[in-house]
C-alpha cells in the first residue's frame, strides 16, 4: 500500500467510527452562527463573557488608533526588533494586576504550554501531570527532557504519594494542572496543590487558567485569585484568546523565571511576536476586566441552571463551571443528540475521542454570559424531552 492509500484508509476508519473531523463552513452573526443556512445560538464559543461580540468596545478601541499607531505586524521576534513598547506595558499591567514580580506574554496558550515546560525541565526533572490536562500541555511534556507520570484526575492522595516517593530522586518536580478542566468543566483545588508542593523545596506548581481567566475571581484573574494563592503558584499561565476576546497568552511569575524563559523558551524566541495592535487590544481589554463582574455573575447563574437541569435528568455531570458536558458515552449518540439540538436552533457540538477518553463522548456546552434566560429555558426543555440516559 502506498503512503497516500494508507492515509486514505486511516481516514476511512475514522469516518466509520464517527471520529472524522471537518472544518465547519460557518458564518458569525453576533451571538448566533449560521451553518448550512440555519441560524443557531452559539453554545460552543470560548467568548465566555460575550466580549468578542461587543461592538461598543470595538468602536471605542478603534477610536484610540491612528494610521500611525495601527500596527498589524511586529515583523520579528521580540529578541530581535519585534519588541514594541506596548509589550512591556502589557506585562507591567499584568504584574500589577496579579501582584506578582513579573509577567511575560506569548503568541498563544499553545506556545506557552509547549514552550515553558521544555525550557524549565532537564533529565533530572519529573513532571507530575493530571490525567486530563490539555493537549498543549501534553505536547510540552513530550518536548521536554523530563520524565513524566500522570496522576488520576484530581486525585491528590495519589499525587502526595508520588511526591513522597520521588522528591529525593529528582532535582526538580513540576506538578502540572489546569484550574478549570477543558472537557469536564470541573476544577482543581489549587490551595491543596499549594499545600502539597510546599512540603518539599524542589517542587514547583504549574497551573493553566485558560478557561478561568476573565471568568473567575472578583477581578476576573482566575481561580488563583478566587482561591487567594496567586503568589504560591510558580507558573501561573492563561490565554487571552478565550474570555478576554483577544489573542496571545501570559505567565505571571517571579522575575528570575521570566528572565530564564526569555533565554531558554524556544516558542518564545523563534517566532514572530504578535502584532502590536493585538497587544494593544489585549491591554485595552485587561484594563476593563475587573469591571465586567456583572457578566461573570450572569455566566455563573446560567451555568448553575444548566448543570442542575442535567443532574435532575439523571446525567452524571462533573462540571462546576460554565463548561458543561452532557456525557453520552458513544460517539454516534453524541452526534445524533447534537444534530437534534442543532435542528432546534442550538449550536452544540459533539466531542469525541481522542479529545476525550474512549466511551465518554459528549456534547460540550460552552456557555457565554449573553445567553438569555428564555433561551436557557428552551434548551433545558429540549434536553428534558430526551429519552433517559442509560
Ligand atoms: C485553549 C486552551 C489552550 C490554548 O490556548 P490558545 O491561546 O488557544 O492557544 C491551552 N490550555 C487550555 C487548557 C486550553 O483550553
XYZ file of N, CA, C and O and ligand atoms in Angstrom, residues 108-110 113 134 136 178 182 208 210-211 239 242 248, ligand 1:
71
model
N 0.403 32.483 21.967
C -0.845 31.757 22.241
C -0.641 30.882 23.464
O 0.504 30.661 23.908
N -1.735 30.355 23.960
C -1.645 29.392 25.051
C -0.891 28.145 24.601
O -0.167 27.532 25.380
N -1.066 27.804 23.345
C -0.360 26.635 22.821
C 1.157 26.871 22.827
O 1.923 25.990 23.226
N 2.291 26.640 26.591
C 2.366 25.303 27.182
C 3.381 24.401 26.507
O 3.936 23.504 27.143
N -4.751 19.440 29.118
C -4.951 19.804 27.709
C -3.813 19.304 26.807
O -2.674 19.196 27.238
N -2.078 20.733 24.653
C -0.907 21.614 24.563
C 0.078 21.331 25.698
O 1.301 21.435 25.512
N -4.651 21.998 35.121
C -5.485 23.119 34.714
C -6.261 23.550 35.941
O -6.371 22.784 36.901
N -10.859 21.518 30.627
C -11.479 21.806 29.324
C -12.708 20.979 29.005
O -13.627 21.459 28.355
N -2.641 26.051 34.487
C -3.164 26.638 33.255
C -4.594 27.120 33.514
O -5.491 26.315 33.765
N -6.591 28.704 31.375
C -7.206 29.061 30.083
C -8.708 29.350 30.193
O -9.195 30.339 29.640
N -9.438 28.492 30.898
C -10.892 28.659 30.952
C -11.350 29.509 32.130
O -12.530 29.819 32.243
N -4.674 32.210 28.815
C -4.742 32.688 27.428
C -5.596 33.952 27.343
O -6.499 34.153 28.156
N -9.630 33.441 24.962
C -10.960 32.977 25.353
C -11.749 34.142 25.953
O -12.138 35.021 25.209
N -3.227 35.528 22.239
C -1.980 35.558 22.997
C -2.168 34.878 24.335
O -3.249 34.344 24.619
C -7.488 26.797 24.705
C -6.503 26.217 25.640
C -5.135 26.403 25.456
C -4.593 27.051 24.232
O -4.697 28.431 24.262
P -4.646 29.205 22.870
O -4.375 30.608 23.245
O -5.960 28.975 22.216
O -3.522 28.584 22.081
C -4.280 25.935 26.422
N -4.723 25.277 27.511
C -6.034 25.043 27.695
C -6.469 24.310 28.903
C -6.955 25.489 26.761
O -8.243 25.239 26.927
